[in-house]
Amino acid sequence: MISNRISKLFIGALILPFACYGQQELPHNYSLFKPVPKSMMREMETDRPDVTESPYTVDAGHFQYETDFVRLVKEKSEEKKTHTLLINQANIKIGLTKSTAIQIGFQTYGRQKETEIASGNTEISNGFGDVTLRVKQNLIGNDQGNFAMALLPYVKFPTSKYDEESRFEGGLIIPMMYKLPGEWNLGFQVEVDRLKDQDQPSMHTEFLQTLTISHQILKNVDGIAETYYTYDFKEHHFSSFLNAAVQMEVVKDFKFDVGINYGLQHDAEKQFFFGASYRL
């Protein structure tokens, strides 16, 4: 029953951005083929480095490239330990309209090492990773105001060469942000996903909720602190995380970041990364 409801919600969310496209009145008809002038572009916002996505879209007719140069992921279940190295896990963002953007995510290279706990046997695989298609539809606050919210449905295609158990996955992300006094930003996110099981060739539904806060700690350097949890409806299992990151604007529209996502439970993922974002 839950899976059917999630499927209907997900399909509806995929259709909504394109339905909204025809309903919105775009100032000066800015679009993918008629870009917003640089002098009128919004401040650069990124979906990284925290888990909480930004509710703001890329300006119409402009591109943004965000990537993990390197990401290390450590996982442990009752049956095996998995260490994954990802190189250039990237997200290309393309502004279609005033409030709609499409995103194409891919993993240029992944290396996965799996070790069976009982036997100690190890298997190593590597190659190109999965491809993800996302559509971000801002609902409120894209251009003004202190509150913004968006819908961000996605589908992940199992193109991975390093993960033989990769499967179709998908979900709906709803990011929100408050701009607080003193240049503090408070972000929230709720998310429902349909994901593969770690040790079995089956799927489960998972809920995720985040809370993140950010503030400038030095000139052009932002500090980010975040917490989030996930709940597996199939296993009735909670995992909780504490995250921290630093993002530095080197020049206009170019930022570096480094951070950690640390799972508090023994079977929760531990991730370490550094990356960058660039806007054209």
C-alpha positions as YAML, in Angstrom:
chain: A
units: angstrom
residues:
- id: 1
  name: MET
  ca: [0.00, 0.00, 0.00]
- id: 2
  name: ILE
  ca: [2.79, 2.44, 0.96]
- id: 3
  name: SER
  ca: [4.71, 1.60, -2.22]
- id: 4
  name: ASN
  ca: [1.64, 2.30, -4.40]
- id: 5
  name: ARG
  ca: [1.13, 5.69, -2.74]
- id: 6
  name: ILE
  ca: [4.77, 6.58, -3.12]
- id: 7
  name: SER
  ca: [4.69, 5.60, -6.81]
- id: 8
  name: LYS
  ca: [1.64, 7.82, -7.48]
- id: 9
  name: LEU
  ca: [3.23, 10.74, -5.62]
- id: 10
  name: PHE
  ca: [6.49, 10.31, -7.51]
- id: 11
  name: ILE
  ca: [4.85, 10.13, -10.95]
- id: 12
  name: GLY
  ca: [2.73, 13.19, -10.18]
- id: 13
  name: ALA
  ca: [5.81, 15.12, -9.06]
- id: 14
  name: LEU
  ca: [7.61, 14.28, -12.29]
- id: 15
  name: ILE
  ca: [4.72, 15.66, -14.33]
- id: 16
  name: LEU
  ca: [4.12, 18.78, -12.21]
- id: 17
  name: PRO
  ca: [7.18, 20.81, -13.32]
- id: 18
  name: PHE
  ca: [6.24, 20.48, -16.98]
- id: 19
  name: ALA
  ca: [2.61, 21.35, -16.23]
- id: 20
  name: CYS
  ca: [3.79, 24.44, -14.38]
- id: 21
  name: TYR
  ca: [5.96, 25.43, -17.33]
- id: 22
  name: GLY
  ca: [2.91, 26.35, -19.38]
- id: 23
  name: GLN
  ca: [1.21, 28.18, -16.53]
- id: 24
  name: GLN
  ca: [4.00, 30.54, -15.47]
- id: 25
  name: GLU
  ca: [4.43, 33.96, -16.98]
- id: 26
  name: LEU
  ca: [8.14, 34.52, -17.49]
- id: 27
  name: PRO
  ca: [9.40, 38.11, -17.35]
- id: 28
  name: HIS
  ca: [10.82, 39.04, -20.76]
- id: 29
  name: ASN
  ca: [10.29, 35.41, -21.84]
- id: 30
  name: TYR
  ca: [13.66, 34.28, -20.52]
- id: 31
  name: SER
  ca: [14.22, 30.61, -21.24]
- id: 32
  name: LEU
  ca: [16.89, 28.06, -22.12]
- id: 33
  name: PHE
  ca: [17.33, 29.72, -25.52]
- id: 34
  name: LYS
  ca: [16.98, 33.31, -24.26]
- id: 35
  name: PRO
  ca: [19.23, 33.49, -21.17]
- id: 36
  name: VAL
  ca: [18.76, 35.86, -18.26]
- id: 37
  name: PRO
  ca: [21.32, 38.70, -18.63]
- id: 38
  name: LYS
  ca: [24.27, 38.30, -16.28]
- id: 39
  name: SER
  ca: [23.44, 41.61, -14.63]
- id: 40
  name: MET
  ca: [20.05, 40.22, -13.59]
- id: 41
  name: MET
  ca: [21.19, 36.78, -12.40]
- id: 42
  name: ARG
  ca: [20.47, 35.67, -8.84]
- id: 43
  name: GLU
  ca: [23.26, 34.95, -6.36]
- id: 44
  name: MET
  ca: [24.83, 31.56, -7.01]
- id: 45
  name: GLU
  ca: [23.23, 28.78, -4.92]
- id: 46
  name: THR
  ca: [24.48, 25.18, -4.80]
- id: 47
  name: ASP
  ca: [22.92, 21.82, -3.92]
- id: 48
  name: ARG
  ca: [26.17, 20.85, -2.21]
- id: 49
  name: PRO
  ca: [28.03, 20.34, 0.05]
- id: 50
  name: ASP
  ca: [25.32, 19.42, 2.59]
- id: 51
  name: VAL
  ca: [22.65, 16.77, 2.08]
- id: 52
  name: THR
  ca: [19.91, 19.43, 2.17]
- id: 53
  name: GLU
  ca: [19.29, 20.58, -1.40]
- id: 54
  name: SER
  ca: [18.83, 24.23, -2.34]
- id: 55
  name: PRO
  ca: [15.25, 25.27, -3.21]
- id: 56
  name: TYR
  ca: [16.61, 27.81, -5.74]
- id: 57
  name: THR
  ca: [16.95, 27.03, -9.45]
- id: 58
  name: VAL
  ca: [19.67, 28.00, -11.91]
- id: 59
  name: ASP
  ca: [18.71, 31.11, -13.92]
- id: 60
  name: ALA
  ca: [17.08, 30.40, -17.28]
- id: 61
  name: GLY
  ca: [19.60, 29.78, -20.05]
- id: 62
  name: HIS
  ca: [22.54, 29.21, -17.68]
- id: 63
  name: PHE
  ca: [24.50, 26.13, -16.61]
- id: 64
  name: GLN
  ca: [25.99, 25.08, -13.30]
- id: 65
  name: TYR
  ca: [28.47, 22.26, -12.72]
- id: 66
  name: GLU
  ca: [28.80, 20.75, -9.25]
- id: 67
  name: THR
  ca: [31.06, 17.80, -8.43]
- id: 68
  name: ASP
  ca: [32.78, 15.69, -5.82]
- id: 69
  name: PHE
  ca: [36.38, 15.55, -6.96]
- id: 70
  name: VAL
  ca: [36.74, 12.67, -4.52]
- id: 71
  name: ARG
  ca: [34.21, 10.99, -2.20]
- id: 72
  name: LEU
  ca: [34.95, 8.06, 0.11]
- id: 73
  name: VAL
  ca: [31.98, 6.02, 1.37]
- id: 74
  name: LYS
  ca: [32.19, 3.39, 4.12]
- id: 75
  name: GLU
  ca: [29.24, 1.05, 4.84]
- id: 76
  name: LYS
  ca: [28.80, -1.96, 7.11]
- id: 77
  name: SER
  ca: [25.90, -4.43, 7.32]
- id: 78
  name: GLU
  ca: [25.51, -7.73, 9.15]
- id: 79
  name: GLU
  ca: [26.94, -9.60, 6.16]
- id: 80
  name: LYS
  ca: [29.60, -7.37, 4.59]
- id: 81
  name: LYS
  ca: [31.71, -4.23, 4.68]
- id: 82
  name: THR
  ca: [31.78, -1.96, 1.63]
- id: 83
  name: HIS
  ca: [34.31, 0.76, 0.81]
- id: 84
  name: THR
  ca: [33.59, 2.92, -2.25]
- id: 85
  name: LEU
  ca: [35.80, 5.54, -3.91]
- id: 86
  name: LEU
  ca: [34.02, 7.95, -6.28]
- id: 87
  name: ILE
  ca: [35.89, 10.26, -8.65]
- id: 88
  name: ASN
  ca: [34.06, 13.21, -10.21]
- id: 89
  name: GLN
  ca: [30.55, 12.46, -8.97]
- id: 90
  name: ALA
  ca: [29.03, 15.36, -10.89]
- id: 91
  name: ASN
  ca: [25.73, 17.18, -11.34]
- id: 92
  name: ILE
  ca: [25.07, 19.34, -14.41]
- id: 93
  name: LYS
  ca: [22.24, 21.85, -13.81]
- id: 94
  name: ILE
  ca: [20.49, 23.62, -16.68]
- id: 95
  name: GLY
  ca: [18.03, 26.49, -16.21]
- id: 96
  name: LEU
  ca: [14.96, 25.97, -18.42]
- id: 97
  name: THR
  ca: [12.62, 28.72, -17.24]
- id: 98
  name: LYS
  ca: [12.22, 31.28, -14.46]
- id: 99
  name: SER
  ca: [11.64, 28.54, -11.89]
- id: 100
  name: THR
  ca: [12.38, 25.18, -13.56]
- id: 101
  name: ALA
  ca: [15.74, 23.47, -14.03]
- id: 102
  name: ILE
  ca: [16.84, 20.03, -15.13]
- id: 103
  name: GLN
  ca: [19.79, 18.21, -13.58]
- id: 104
  name: ILE
  ca: [21.88, 15.35, -14.94]
- id: 105
  name: GLY
  ca: [24.04, 13.52, -12.42]
- id: 106
  name: PHE
  ca: [26.74, 10.95, -13.19]
- id: 107
  name: GLN
  ca: [29.70, 9.19, -11.58]
- id: 108
  name: THR
  ca: [32.74, 9.29, -13.85]
- id: 109
  name: TYR
  ca: [34.60, 6.57, -11.97]
- id: 110
  name: GLY
  ca: [33.88, 4.35, -8.99]
- id: 111
  name: ARG
  ca: [35.90, 1.68, -7.23]
- id: 112
  name: GLN
  ca: [34.07, -0.60, -4.80]
- id: 113
  name: LYS
  ca: [35.62, -3.10, -2.38]
- id: 114
  name: GLU
  ca: [33.26, -5.56, -0.68]
- id: 115
  name: THR
  ca: [34.43, -7.83, 2.14]
- id: 116
  name: GLU
  ca: [32.28, -10.66, 3.53]
- id: 117
  name: ILE
  ca: [32.47, -10.51, 7.31]
- id: 118
  name: ALA
  ca: [32.08, -14.27, 7.89]
- id: 119
  name: SER
  ca: [34.59, -15.55, 5.35]
- id: 120
  name: GLY
  ca: [36.84, -12.54, 4.81]
- id: 121
  name: ASN
  ca: [36.50, -12.92, 1.04]
- id: 122
  name: THR
  ca: [37.02, -9.68, -0.88]
- id: 123
  name: GLU
  ca: [35.67, -8.56, -4.25]
- id: 124
  name: ILE
  ca: [36.82, -5.41, -6.06]
- id: 125
  name: SER
  ca: [35.08, -3.79, -9.03]
- id: 126
  name: ASN
  ca: [35.46, -0.46, -10.82]
- id: 127
  name: GLY
  ca: [34.20, 1.62, -13.74]
- id: 128
  name: PHE
  ca: [31.62, 4.22, -14.72]
- id: 129
  name: GLY
  ca: [28.79, 4.78, -12.23]
- id: 130
  name: ASP
  ca: [25.06, 5.49, -12.26]
- id: 131
  name: VAL
  ca: [23.24, 8.30, -14.09]
- id: 132
  name: THR
  ca: [20.54, 10.35, -12.34]
- id: 133
  name: LEU
  ca: [17.91, 12.62, -13.89]
- id: 134
  name: ARG
  ca: [16.34, 15.30, -11.65]
- id: 135
  name: VAL
  ca: [13.89, 18.15, -12.27]
- id: 136
  name: LYS
  ca: [13.76, 21.06, -9.82]
- id: 137
  name: GLN
  ca: [10.59, 23.14, -9.70]
- id: 138
  name: ASN
  ca: [10.70, 26.14, -7.37]
- id: 139
  name: LEU
  ca: [7.30, 26.81, -5.80]
- id: 140
  name: ILE
  ca: [7.96, 29.99, -3.85]
- id: 141
  name: GLY
  ca: [10.77, 32.42, -3.04]
- id: 142
  name: ASN
  ca: [13.02, 31.95, -6.07]
- id: 143
  name: ASP
  ca: [13.43, 35.69, -6.64]
- id: 144
  name: GLN
  ca: [12.41, 37.39, -3.40]
- id: 145
  name: GLY
  ca: [11.37, 36.87, 0.20]
- id: 146
  name: ASN
  ca: [12.98, 35.08, 3.13]
- id: 147
  name: PHE
  ca: [11.43, 31.66, 2.50]
- id: 148
  name: ALA
  ca: [11.87, 29.35, -0.48]
- id: 149
  name: MET
  ca: [10.58, 25.86, -1.30]
- id: 150
  name: ALA
  ca: [10.87, 23.52, -4.28]
- id: 151
  name: LEU
  ca: [9.98, 20.06, -5.57]
- id: 152
  name: LEU
  ca: [12.82, 17.87, -6.80]
- id: 153
  name: PRO
  ca: [11.78, 14.44, -8.16]
- id: 154
  name: TYR
  ca: [14.50, 12.16, -9.49]
- id: 155
  name: VAL
  ca: [15.17, 8.83, -11.18]
- id: 156
  name: LYS
  ca: [18.48, 6.95, -10.98]
- id: 157
  name: PHE
  ca: [19.39, 4.70, -13.90]
- id: 158
  name: PRO
  ca: [21.47, 1.58, -13.10]
- id: 159
  name: THR
  ca: [24.37, 2.18, -15.50]
- id: 160
  name: SER
  ca: [27.05, 1.40, -12.92]
- id: 161
  name: LYS
  ca: [29.97, -0.80, -13.95]
- id: 162
  name: TYR
  ca: [31.42, -0.99, -10.43]
- id: 163
  name: ASP
  ca: [28.18, -1.90, -8.60]
- id: 164
  name: GLU
  ca: [26.64, -5.04, -10.09]
- id: 165
  name: GLU
  ca: [23.65, -4.75, -7.73]
- id: 166
  name: SER
  ca: [22.71, -1.26, -8.94]
- id: 167
  name: ARG
  ca: [18.98, -0.91, -9.73]
- id: 168
  name: PHE
  ca: [16.46, 1.72, -10.80]
- id: 169
  name: GLU
  ca: [15.80, 4.02, -7.86]
- id: 170
  name: GLY
  ca: [13.76, 7.18, -7.48]
- id: 171
  name: GLY
  ca: [12.19, 9.60, -5.08]
- id: 172
  name: LEU
  ca: [10.77, 13.00, -4.30]
- id: 173
  name: ILE
  ca: [12.78, 15.68, -2.47]
- id: 174
  name: ILE
  ca: [11.17, 18.80, -0.96]
- id: 175
  name: PRO
  ca: [13.84, 21.34, 0.09]
- id: 176
  name: MET
  ca: [13.05, 24.54, 2.02]
- id: 177
  name: MET
  ca: [15.12, 27.47, 3.28]
- id: 178
  name: TYR
  ca: [14.66, 30.40, 5.65]
- id: 179
  name: LYS
  ca: [16.92, 33.45, 5.45]
- id: 180
  name: LEU
  ca: [17.35, 34.55, 9.06]
- id: 181
  name: PRO
  ca: [18.64, 37.86, 10.48]
- id: 182
  name: GLY
  ca: [22.40, 38.29, 10.61]
- id: 183
  name: GLU
  ca: [22.92, 36.43, 7.32]
- id: 184
  name: TRP
  ca: [22.14, 33.04, 8.87]
- id: 185
  name: ASN
  ca: [20.46, 30.43, 6.64]
- id: 186
  name: LEU
  ca: [18.28, 27.65, 8.00]
- id: 187
  name: GLY
  ca: [17.45, 24.76, 5.67]
- id: 188
  name: PHE
  ca: [15.00, 21.87, 5.90]
- id: 189
  name: GLN
  ca: [14.33, 18.90, 3.66]
- id: 190
  name: VAL
  ca: [11.88, 16.01, 3.59]
- id: 191
  name: GLU
  ca: [12.39, 13.19, 1.12]
- id: 192
  name: VAL
  ca: [10.80, 9.87, 0.20]
- id: 193
  name: ASP
  ca: [12.88, 7.35, -1.76]
- id: 194
  name: ARG
  ca: [12.47, 3.91, -3.30]
- id: 195
  name: LEU
  ca: [15.89, 2.29, -2.87]
- id: 196
  name: LYS
  ca: [17.59, -1.08, -3.28]
- id: 197
  name: ASP
  ca: [18.29, -3.23, -0.22]
- id: 198
  name: GLN
  ca: [21.94, -3.49, 0.75]
- id: 199
  name: ASP
  ca: [22.17, -7.28, 1.07]
- id: 200
  name: GLN
  ca: [19.21, -8.51, -1.00]
- id: 201
  name: PRO
  ca: [17.96, -8.12, -4.63]
- id: 202
  name: SER
  ca: [14.84, -6.30, -3.46]
- id: 203
  name: MET
  ca: [13.65, -2.74, -2.77]
- id: 204
  name: HIS
  ca: [12.49, -0.71, 0.21]
- id: 205
  name: THR
  ca: [10.88, 2.68, 0.88]
- id: 206
  name: GLU
  ca: [12.90, 5.17, 2.92]
- id: 207
  name: PHE
  ca: [12.08, 8.54, 4.52]
- id: 208
  name: LEU
  ca: [14.70, 11.23, 5.08]
- id: 209
  name: GLN
  ca: [14.50, 14.51, 7.01]
- id: 210
  name: THR
  ca: [17.26, 17.10, 7.41]
- id: 211
  name: LEU
  ca: [18.05, 20.28, 9.30]
- id: 212
  name: THR
  ca: [21.00, 22.46, 8.29]
- id: 213
  name: ILE
  ca: [22.34, 25.86, 9.30]
- id: 214
  name: SER
  ca: [25.02, 27.95, 7.60]
- id: 215
  name: HIS
  ca: [26.78, 31.26, 8.18]
- id: 216
  name: GLN
  ca: [29.83, 33.12, 6.94]
- id: 217
  name: ILE
  ca: [32.80, 32.38, 9.22]
- id: 218
  name: LEU
  ca: [35.41, 34.32, 7.21]
- id: 219
  name: LYS
  ca: [35.25, 36.53, 4.14]
- id: 220
  name: ASN
  ca: [33.93, 34.35, 1.27]
- id: 221
  name: VAL
  ca: [34.00, 31.26, 3.53]
- id: 222
  name: ASP
  ca: [30.78, 29.65, 4.84]
- id: 223
  name: GLY
  ca: [30.54, 27.09, 7.62]
- id: 224
  name: ILE
  ca: [27.75, 24.49, 7.42]
- id: 225
  name: ALA
  ca: [26.44, 22.20, 10.19]
- id: 226
  name: GLU
  ca: [23.73, 19.63, 9.50]
- id: 227
  name: THR
  ca: [21.89, 16.72, 11.01]
- id: 228
  name: TYR
  ca: [19.52, 14.27, 9.36]
- id: 229
  name: TYR
  ca: [17.96, 10.88, 9.81]
- id: 230
  name: THR
  ca: [16.58, 8.15, 7.57]
- id: 231
  name: TYR
  ca: [13.87, 5.59, 8.32]
- id: 232
  name: ASP
  ca: [13.63, 2.28, 6.45]
- id: 233
  name: PHE
  ca: [9.93, 1.29, 6.35]
- id: 234
  name: LYS
  ca: [10.81, -2.31, 5.50]
- id: 235
  name: GLU
  ca: [13.28, -2.94, 8.31]
- id: 236
  name: HIS
  ca: [11.74, -0.34, 10.68]
- id: 237
  name: HIS
  ca: [15.24, 1.00, 11.15]
- id: 238
  name: PHE
  ca: [16.48, 4.52, 11.92]
- id: 239
  name: SER
  ca: [19.90, 5.88, 10.95]
- id: 240
  name: SER
  ca: [21.05, 9.30, 12.12]
- id: 241
  name: PHE
  ca: [23.88, 11.49, 10.86]
- id: 242
  name: LEU
  ca: [25.92, 14.55, 11.81]
- id: 243
  name: ASN
  ca: [27.51, 16.50, 8.96]
- id: 244
  name: ALA
  ca: [29.93, 19.41, 8.71]
- id: 245
  name: ALA
  ca: [31.36, 21.27, 5.71]
- id: 246
  name: VAL
  ca: [33.19, 24.42, 4.68]
- id: 247
  name: GLN
  ca: [32.52, 26.16, 1.35]
- id: 248
  name: MET
  ca: [34.82, 28.86, -0.02]
- id: 249
  name: GLU
  ca: [34.13, 31.20, -2.95]
- id: 250
  name: VAL
  ca: [37.47, 31.50, -4.76]
- id: 251
  name: VAL
  ca: [36.19, 33.90, -7.43]
- id: 252
  name: LYS
  ca: [32.70, 34.89, -8.47]
- id: 253
  name: ASP
  ca: [30.63, 31.83, -9.46]
- id: 254
  name: PHE
  ca: [33.36, 29.36, -8.45]
- id: 255
  name: LYS
  ca: [33.38, 27.61, -5.05]
- id: 256
  name: PHE
  ca: [35.40, 24.86, -3.35]
- id: 257
  name: ASP
  ca: [34.10, 22.74, -0.47]
- id: 258
  name: VAL
  ca: [35.22, 19.97, 1.88]
- id: 259
  name: GLY
  ca: [33.20, 18.01, 4.41]
- id: 260
  name: ILE
  ca: [32.06, 14.87, 6.19]
- id: 261
  name: ASN
  ca: [28.76, 13.00, 6.54]
- id: 262
  name: TYR
  ca: [29.08, 10.81, 9.64]
- id: 263
  name: GLY
  ca: [26.58, 8.08, 10.46]
- id: 264
  name: LEU
  ca: [26.18, 7.63, 14.21]
- id: 265
  name: GLN
  ca: [25.08, 3.98, 14.10]
- id: 266
  name: HIS
  ca: [27.62, 1.25, 13.31]
- id: 267
  name: ASP
  ca: [25.76, 0.35, 10.09]
- id: 268
  name: ALA
  ca: [25.21, 3.95, 8.93]
- id: 269
  name: GLU
  ca: [27.34, 5.34, 6.10]
- id: 270
  name: LYS
  ca: [30.43, 7.42, 6.76]
- id: 271
  name: GLN
  ca: [31.36, 9.75, 3.88]
- id: 272
  name: PHE
  ca: [34.33, 12.08, 3.33]
- id: 273
  name: PHE
  ca: [34.56, 14.40, 0.33]
- id: 274
  name: PHE
  ca: [35.89, 17.53, -1.33]
- id: 275
  name: GLY
  ca: [34.51, 19.17, -4.45]
- id: 276
  name: ALA
  ca: [33.59, 22.34, -6.29]
- id: 277
  name: SER
  ca: [30.81, 24.26, -8.03]
- id: 278
  name: TYR
  ca: [31.01, 26.49, -11.11]
- id: 279
  name: ARG
  ca: [28.36, 28.55, -12.89]
- id: 280
  name: LEU
  ca: [28.32, 29.75, -16.52]
...
